[in-house]
Amino acid sequence: MLFAFAAFRRKGPCRGGRVGPNAWCSVLQPAELLIYESRFTDHHSRFLVPVISKQAQEFWALLKTYPKQIAMPLAQAREADTRSEDFTSEPVGVNFMPAPEVDGLWAEISGADRTILYFFGGGFVLGSPDTRRKTAGHLALAANARVLVPNYRLAPEHPFPAAIDDAVHAYQWLLDHGSETSKTVLAGDSAGGGLAVSAAIALRDRHLPMCAGIVALSPWTDLTCSGESITSRAAVDIECTRAGLLEMAGWYMNGADPSQPLASPVFADLAGLPPLLCVVGGDEILLDDSIRLIRNAGIAGIDATLFIAAAMQHIFPIWVGALPEANAAIALVGDWMKRLPFTDH
């Protein structure tokens, strides 16, 4: 059974799923319906079809007609990834600037009072700061933050632990240039979500100042691909495959053990990490990567929150403007960040 855990209440009726003070109905409603329906089906059935927006239904139907990027040859996949935000709306009121010191970009808004260090996804072999430019802008608006998207070296040219070293370097650069640890959050999606968690573990293990929180969107946290959802959600996941993930993991690890904690933080001791939020789709084969990570964080004494969005696909929050569920997920992330205590850990 799929559950959604969130410490937020709805703030009024839905208004078409738009981002804003009334958007929480869009965030919580799918999960609530999924749980409600499970209570009233008989013991021979599992769930009724979860209620999702018409936009999401149409978007997933369209995406299903496209070739799976994860199954493309590497060069072709990298080219396709440059268009990963084509359906994402342009954030209004965000100033984008280059960040040459980390080969990345800034998304800045007026009056920002915190910083997000955001790591793009792409299986450790795809992506660049430009592929999450719009996502960074929407997060900046939702969290009242400035967002830095650094580059990090990709496999197979630069295998593990190059990405982690680059992530830690970007964090240290932020601190050296005025960012406060108590007001800095690590975030990312897919492999970038796993990288955000791994970077925090590296900070702890290297006795460096800890960030204030971690946000992981559909994080890939188990490079051995041993989660139960790898098989149980395979028929409904239209983006990822076990074979494709294992190929990427092989390129990234280059013969090293994929189960080591910095590579697969689902196997790590998470004690000493800051509060953690995971947002994941119910139709992802990586669903269990989030479930196990949050469970392990809670056991380790970490304030951990998991939101499972019914019938959503991998990294659905990046498609702000295309899906009401994405709009609401980014709003949820922004609200969670605003509620952080922002005290030193």
CSV table of C-alpha atoms in Angstrom, one decimal:
chain,number,residue,atom,x,y,z
A,1,MET,CA,0.0,0.0,0.0
A,2,LEU,CA,1.2,3.5,-0.9
A,3,PHE,CA,1.1,6.2,1.7
A,4,ALA,CA,1.8,9.9,1.6
A,5,PHE,CA,3.2,11.6,4.7
A,6,ALA,CA,3.2,15.4,4.9
A,7,ALA,CA,3.0,17.9,7.7
A,8,PHE,CA,0.8,20.3,5.8
A,9,ARG,CA,-2.9,21.1,5.7
A,10,ARG,CA,-5.0,22.2,2.8
A,11,LYS,CA,-5.6,26.0,2.8
A,12,GLY,CA,-8.9,26.1,0.9
A,13,PRO,CA,-10.6,24.9,-2.3
A,14,CYS,CA,-8.6,24.1,-5.4
A,15,ARG,CA,-8.4,26.6,-8.1
A,16,GLY,CA,-7.4,24.6,-11.1
A,17,GLY,CA,-4.2,23.4,-9.6
A,18,ARG,CA,-2.4,26.7,-9.9
A,19,VAL,CA,0.6,27.5,-7.7
A,20,GLY,CA,-0.5,29.8,-4.9
A,21,PRO,CA,-2.0,29.8,-1.4
A,22,ASN,CA,-4.8,27.4,-2.5
A,23,ALA,CA,-2.6,24.9,-4.3
A,24,TRP,CA,-2.3,22.5,-1.4
A,25,CYS,CA,-5.5,20.8,-2.4
A,26,SER,CA,-3.7,19.7,-5.6
A,27,VAL,CA,-0.8,18.4,-3.5
A,28,LEU,CA,-2.7,16.4,-1.0
A,29,GLN,CA,-5.8,15.4,-2.9
A,30,PRO,CA,-4.3,12.6,-5.1
A,31,ALA,CA,-2.7,10.8,-2.1
A,32,GLU,CA,-5.8,11.2,0.0
A,33,LEU,CA,-7.9,9.7,-2.7
A,34,LEU,CA,-5.6,6.8,-3.1
A,35,ILE,CA,-5.7,6.0,0.6
A,36,TYR,CA,-9.5,6.6,0.8
A,37,GLU,CA,-10.1,4.3,-2.1
A,38,SER,CA,-8.0,1.5,-0.6
A,39,ARG,CA,-10.3,1.6,2.5
A,40,PHE,CA,-13.4,1.0,0.5
A,41,THR,CA,-12.4,-1.6,-2.0
A,42,ASP,CA,-13.0,-5.2,-1.1
A,43,HIS,CA,-10.2,-7.6,-0.2
A,44,HIS,CA,-10.0,-9.0,-3.7
A,45,SER,CA,-9.0,-5.7,-5.2
A,46,ARG,CA,-6.2,-3.2,-4.5
A,47,PHE,CA,-7.0,0.3,-5.6
A,48,LEU,CA,-9.4,2.1,-7.8
A,49,VAL,CA,-7.8,4.3,-10.5
A,50,PRO,CA,-6.3,7.3,-8.7
A,51,VAL,CA,-7.8,10.6,-9.7
A,52,ILE,CA,-5.2,12.8,-11.5
A,53,SER,CA,-5.5,15.9,-13.6
A,54,LYS,CA,-6.5,15.8,-17.2
A,55,GLN,CA,-3.3,17.5,-18.1
A,56,ALA,CA,-1.3,14.8,-16.4
A,57,GLN,CA,-3.2,12.0,-18.2
A,58,GLU,CA,-2.6,13.7,-21.5
A,59,PHE,CA,1.1,14.4,-20.7
A,60,TRP,CA,1.8,10.8,-19.7
A,61,ALA,CA,0.0,9.6,-22.8
A,62,LEU,CA,2.2,11.9,-25.0
A,63,LEU,CA,5.4,10.9,-23.1
A,64,LYS,CA,4.6,7.3,-23.6
A,65,THR,CA,4.8,7.7,-27.4
A,66,TYR,CA,8.4,9.0,-27.2
A,67,PRO,CA,11.4,6.7,-27.2
A,68,LYS,CA,12.8,6.1,-23.7
A,69,GLN,CA,15.7,8.3,-23.3
A,70,ILE,CA,17.3,5.8,-20.9
A,71,ALA,CA,17.4,3.3,-23.7
A,72,MET,CA,19.1,5.6,-26.3
A,73,PRO,CA,22.9,5.5,-27.1
A,74,LEU,CA,24.7,7.8,-24.8
A,75,ALA,CA,25.4,10.6,-27.4
A,76,GLN,CA,21.8,10.6,-28.5
A,77,ALA,CA,20.5,10.6,-24.9
A,78,ARG,CA,22.7,13.6,-24.0
A,79,GLU,CA,21.3,15.5,-27.0
A,80,ALA,CA,17.7,14.6,-26.0
A,81,ASP,CA,18.4,15.7,-22.4
A,82,THR,CA,19.1,19.2,-23.5
A,83,ARG,CA,15.3,19.5,-24.2
A,84,SER,CA,14.2,18.0,-20.9
A,85,GLU,CA,12.4,21.2,-19.8
A,86,ASP,CA,10.6,21.9,-23.1
A,87,PHE,CA,7.2,21.5,-21.4
A,88,THR,CA,8.2,23.5,-18.3
A,89,SER,CA,6.8,27.1,-18.1
A,90,GLU,CA,9.2,30.0,-18.0
A,91,PRO,CA,9.4,31.4,-14.4
A,92,VAL,CA,8.5,35.1,-14.2
A,93,GLY,CA,10.5,37.5,-12.1
A,94,VAL,CA,13.7,35.4,-11.9
A,95,ASN,CA,17.1,36.8,-12.9
A,96,PHE,CA,19.4,34.1,-14.4
A,97,MET,CA,23.1,34.7,-14.3
A,98,PRO,CA,26.2,32.6,-15.0
A,99,ALA,CA,28.2,31.1,-12.1
A,100,PRO,CA,31.5,30.6,-13.8
A,101,GLU,CA,33.3,29.6,-10.6
A,102,VAL,CA,31.3,26.3,-10.5
A,103,ASP,CA,30.5,26.2,-14.3
A,104,GLY,CA,26.9,26.7,-13.4
A,105,LEU,CA,24.1,29.2,-13.2
A,106,TRP,CA,22.3,31.3,-10.6
A,107,ALA,CA,18.5,31.8,-10.4
A,108,GLU,CA,17.9,34.8,-8.2
A,109,ILE,CA,14.9,36.7,-7.0
A,110,SER,CA,14.5,40.0,-5.1
A,111,GLY,CA,14.4,39.5,-1.3
A,112,ALA,CA,15.7,35.9,-1.2
A,113,ASP,CA,16.6,34.9,2.4
A,114,ARG,CA,18.0,31.4,1.8
A,115,THR,CA,20.1,29.5,-0.7
A,116,ILE,CA,19.4,26.2,-2.6
A,117,LEU,CA,22.3,24.3,-4.1
A,118,TYR,CA,20.5,22.2,-6.8
A,119,PHE,CA,22.0,19.2,-8.5
A,120,PHE,CA,20.5,18.2,-11.9
A,121,GLY,CA,19.5,14.7,-12.7
A,122,GLY,CA,20.6,12.4,-15.5
A,123,GLY,CA,21.9,9.1,-14.2
A,124,PHE,CA,25.3,10.6,-13.5
A,125,VAL,CA,25.9,10.5,-17.3
A,126,LEU,CA,23.5,13.2,-18.7
A,127,GLY,CA,22.6,16.7,-17.9
A,128,SER,CA,23.9,20.2,-17.3
A,129,PRO,CA,22.9,23.3,-15.3
A,130,ASP,CA,20.9,24.5,-18.3
A,131,THR,CA,18.7,21.4,-18.2
A,132,ARG,CA,17.3,22.5,-14.9
A,133,ARG,CA,17.3,26.3,-15.4
A,134,LYS,CA,13.5,26.7,-15.3
A,135,THR,CA,13.2,24.2,-12.4
A,136,ALA,CA,15.7,26.3,-10.5
A,137,GLY,CA,13.7,29.5,-11.2
A,138,HIS,CA,10.4,28.0,-10.0
A,139,LEU,CA,12.1,26.7,-6.8
A,140,ALA,CA,13.5,30.2,-6.2
A,141,LEU,CA,10.0,31.7,-6.4
A,142,ALA,CA,8.4,29.0,-4.2
A,143,ALA,CA,11.1,29.0,-1.5
A,144,ASN,CA,12.0,32.7,-1.6
A,145,ALA,CA,15.6,31.6,-2.3
A,146,ARG,CA,18.5,32.1,-4.6
A,147,VAL,CA,19.3,28.9,-6.4
A,148,LEU,CA,22.7,27.8,-7.6
A,149,VAL,CA,22.9,25.0,-10.1
A,150,PRO,CA,26.5,23.9,-10.4
A,151,ASN,CA,28.0,21.6,-13.0
A,152,TYR,CA,29.5,18.3,-12.0
A,153,ARG,CA,31.7,15.9,-13.9
A,154,LEU,CA,29.8,13.1,-15.7
A,155,ALA,CA,30.5,9.4,-16.3
A,156,PRO,CA,31.8,7.5,-18.1
A,157,GLU,CA,34.5,10.2,-18.7
A,158,HIS,CA,34.6,11.0,-14.9
A,159,PRO,CA,33.4,8.1,-12.8
A,160,PHE,CA,32.6,7.9,-9.1
A,161,PRO,CA,33.4,9.8,-6.9
A,162,ALA,CA,34.0,12.8,-9.2
A,163,ALA,CA,30.4,14.0,-8.9
A,164,ILE,CA,30.5,13.9,-5.1
A,165,ASP,CA,33.8,15.8,-5.0
A,166,ASP,CA,32.3,18.4,-7.3
A,167,ALA,CA,29.2,18.7,-5.2
A,168,VAL,CA,31.1,19.2,-2.0
A,169,HIS,CA,33.4,21.7,-3.8
A,170,ALA,CA,30.3,23.7,-4.9
A,171,TYR,CA,29.0,23.7,-1.3
A,172,GLN,CA,32.3,24.9,0.1
A,173,TRP,CA,32.4,27.6,-2.6
A,174,LEU,CA,29.0,28.9,-1.5
A,175,LEU,CA,30.1,29.0,2.2
A,176,ASP,CA,33.3,30.8,1.2
A,177,HIS,CA,31.2,33.5,-0.6
A,178,GLY,CA,28.8,34.3,2.2
A,179,SER,CA,26.2,31.6,2.3
A,180,GLU,CA,25.2,30.5,5.8
A,181,THR,CA,25.0,26.8,6.5
A,182,SER,CA,21.9,27.4,8.6
A,183,LYS,CA,20.2,28.9,5.5
A,184,THR,CA,21.4,26.6,2.8
A,185,VAL,CA,19.6,23.6,1.5
A,186,LEU,CA,20.9,20.8,-0.8
A,187,ALA,CA,18.4,19.6,-3.4
A,188,GLY,CA,18.3,17.7,-6.7
A,189,ASP,CA,16.3,15.3,-8.8
A,190,SER,CA,16.9,11.7,-9.8
A,191,ALA,CA,20.6,11.1,-9.7
A,192,GLY,CA,21.0,14.7,-8.5
A,193,GLY,CA,18.6,13.9,-5.6
A,194,GLY,CA,20.8,11.0,-4.6
A,195,LEU,CA,23.8,13.2,-5.0
A,196,ALA,CA,22.3,15.8,-2.6
A,197,VAL,CA,22.0,13.1,0.0
A,198,SER,CA,25.5,11.7,-0.7
A,199,ALA,CA,27.0,15.2,-0.5
A,200,ALA,CA,25.5,15.7,2.9
A,201,ILE,CA,26.9,12.3,4.0
A,202,ALA,CA,30.3,13.4,2.7
A,203,LEU,CA,30.0,16.7,4.6
A,204,ARG,CA,29.4,14.8,7.8
A,205,ASP,CA,32.2,12.3,7.2
A,206,ARG,CA,34.7,15.1,6.3
A,207,HIS,CA,33.7,17.1,9.4
A,208,LEU,CA,32.5,20.0,7.3
A,209,PRO,CA,29.7,22.4,8.3
A,210,MET,CA,26.3,20.8,7.7
A,211,CYS,CA,23.5,22.3,5.5
A,212,ALA,CA,20.1,23.1,6.9
A,213,GLY,CA,18.1,20.6,4.9
A,214,ILE,CA,17.9,18.2,1.9
A,215,VAL,CA,15.2,18.0,-0.8
A,216,ALA,CA,15.3,15.0,-3.1
A,217,LEU,CA,12.9,14.7,-6.1
A,218,SER,CA,12.5,11.1,-7.3
A,219,PRO,CA,16.0,10.4,-6.0
A,220,TRP,CA,18.0,7.5,-7.3
A,221,THR,CA,19.6,6.3,-4.0
A,222,ASP,CA,20.2,2.6,-4.8
A,223,LEU,CA,22.6,1.9,-7.7
A,224,THR,CA,22.2,-1.8,-7.2
A,225,CYS,CA,18.5,-1.4,-8.2
A,226,SER,CA,17.4,-3.9,-5.5
A,227,GLY,CA,14.2,-2.1,-4.5
A,228,GLU,CA,10.9,-4.0,-4.7
A,229,SER,CA,9.3,-1.3,-6.9
A,230,ILE,CA,12.0,-1.9,-9.6
A,231,THR,CA,9.8,-4.9,-10.6
A,232,SER,CA,6.4,-4.1,-9.1
A,233,ARG,CA,6.1,-0.7,-10.9
A,234,ALA,CA,7.9,-1.7,-14.1
A,235,ALA,CA,4.7,-2.0,-16.1
A,236,VAL,CA,3.5,1.5,-15.3
A,237,ASP,CA,6.8,3.4,-15.4
A,238,ILE,CA,7.1,5.0,-18.8
A,239,GLU,CA,10.5,6.6,-18.3
A,240,CYS,CA,13.0,4.3,-16.5
A,241,THR,CA,14.0,0.7,-16.9
A,242,ARG,CA,16.1,-1.5,-14.6
A,243,ALA,CA,18.5,-2.4,-17.5
A,244,GLY,CA,19.0,1.3,-18.3
A,245,LEU,CA,19.6,2.2,-14.7
A,246,LEU,CA,22.1,-0.6,-14.3
A,247,GLU,CA,24.0,0.5,-17.4
A,248,MET,CA,24.3,4.0,-16.1
A,249,ALA,CA,25.3,2.7,-12.7
A,250,GLY,CA,28.0,0.7,-14.4
A,251,TRP,CA,29.4,3.7,-16.2
A,252,TYR,CA,29.4,5.8,-13.1
A,253,MET,CA,30.9,3.2,-10.7
A,254,ASN,CA,33.5,1.9,-13.3
A,255,GLY,CA,34.0,-1.4,-11.4
A,256,ALA,CA,33.6,0.0,-7.9
A,257,ASP,CA,31.0,-1.4,-5.5
A,258,PRO,CA,27.6,0.3,-6.2
A,259,SER,CA,26.3,-0.6,-2.7
A,260,GLN,CA,28.9,1.6,-0.9
A,261,PRO,CA,27.1,4.3,1.1
A,262,LEU,CA,28.3,7.3,-0.9
A,263,ALA,CA,27.2,5.7,-4.1
A,264,SER,CA,23.9,4.3,-2.8
A,265,PRO,CA,22.9,6.4,0.3
A,266,VAL,CA,19.9,4.1,0.9
A,267,PHE,CA,22.6,1.8,2.5
A,268,ALA,CA,24.2,4.6,4.5
A,269,ASP,CA,24.1,5.5,8.1
A,270,LEU,CA,22.1,8.7,7.9
A,271,ALA,CA,22.7,9.9,11.5
A,272,GLY,CA,23.7,13.5,11.8
A,273,LEU,CA,22.0,14.6,8.6
A,274,PRO,CA,19.6,17.6,8.6
A,275,PRO,CA,15.8,17.3,7.9
A,276,LEU,CA,15.0,15.5,4.7
A,277,LEU,CA,12.1,15.8,2.2
A,278,CYS,CA,11.5,13.3,-0.6
A,279,VAL,CA,8.9,13.8,-3.3
A,280,VAL,CA,8.3,10.8,-5.6
A,281,GLY,CA,5.7,9.5,-8.1
A,282,GLY,CA,3.6,6.5,-7.3
A,283,ASP,CA,4.2,5.0,-10.8
A,284,GLU,CA,8.1,5.1,-10.6
A,285,ILE,CA,10.3,2.0,-10.4
A,286,LEU,CA,12.5,4.2,-8.1
A,287,LEU,CA,9.6,4.6,-5.6
A,288,ASP,CA,11.3,2.3,-3.1
A,289,ASP,CA,14.5,4.3,-3.2
A,290,SER,CA,12.5,7.2,-1.5
A,291,ILE,CA,10.5,4.9,0.8
A,292,ARG,CA,13.6,3.2,2.1
A,293,LEU,CA,15.6,6.4,2.4
A,294,ILE,CA,13.0,8.1,4.4
A,295,ARG,CA,12.5,5.0,6.6
A,296,ASN,CA,16.2,4.8,7.3
A,297,ALA,CA,16.4,8.5,8.0
A,298,GLY,CA,13.6,8.3,10.5
A,299,ILE,CA,15.2,5.3,12.2
A,300,ALA,CA,18.5,7.3,12.4
A,301,GLY,CA,16.7,10.1,14.2
A,302,ILE,CA,16.3,12.4,11.3
A,303,ASP,CA,13.2,14.6,10.7
A,304,ALA,CA,12.1,13.0,7.4
A,305,THR,CA,9.1,13.6,5.2
A,306,LEU,CA,7.9,11.5,2.2
A,307,PHE,CA,5.3,12.6,-0.3
A,308,ILE,CA,4.1,10.0,-2.8
A,309,ALA,CA,2.0,11.5,-5.6
A,310,ALA,CA,-0.5,9.1,-7.0
A,311,ALA,CA,0.0,8.0,-10.7
A,312,MET,CA,2.9,10.4,-11.2
A,313,GLN,CA,6.0,9.5,-13.1
A,314,HIS,CA,9.7,10.1,-12.6
A,315,ILE,CA,10.8,13.7,-11.7
A,316,PHE,CA,7.3,14.9,-12.3
A,317,PRO,CA,7.9,18.1,-10.3
A,318,ILE,CA,10.2,19.6,-13.0
A,319,TRP,CA,7.2,20.1,-15.4
A,320,VAL,CA,5.8,23.2,-13.7
A,321,GLY,CA,3.2,24.8,-16.0
A,322,ALA,CA,2.4,21.5,-17.7
A,323,LEU,CA,1.0,19.6,-14.8
A,324,PRO,CA,-1.0,20.9,-11.8
A,325,GLU,CA,0.6,18.2,-9.8
A,326,ALA,CA,4.1,19.6,-10.6
A,327,ASN,CA,3.0,23.1,-9.7
A,328,ALA,CA,1.7,21.8,-6.3
A,329,ALA,CA,4.8,19.7,-5.7
A,330,ILE,CA,7.1,22.7,-6.2
A,331,ALA,CA,4.9,24.7,-3.9
A,332,LEU,CA,5.1,22.0,-1.3
A,333,VAL,CA,8.9,22.0,-1.5
A,334,GLY,CA,8.9,25.8,-1.1
A,335,ASP,CA,6.7,25.7,1.9
A,336,TRP,CA,8.7,22.9,3.5
A,337,MET,CA,11.9,24.9,3.1
A,338,LYS,CA,10.2,28.0,4.6
A,339,ARG,CA,9.3,25.9,7.7
A,340,LEU,CA,12.8,24.8,8.3
A,341,PRO,CA,14.1,26.0,11.7
A,342,PHE,CA,17.4,27.2,10.0
A,343,THR,CA,19.5,26.6,13.0
A,344,ASP,CA,23.0,25.1,13.0
A,345,HIS,CA,23.3,21.3,13.2
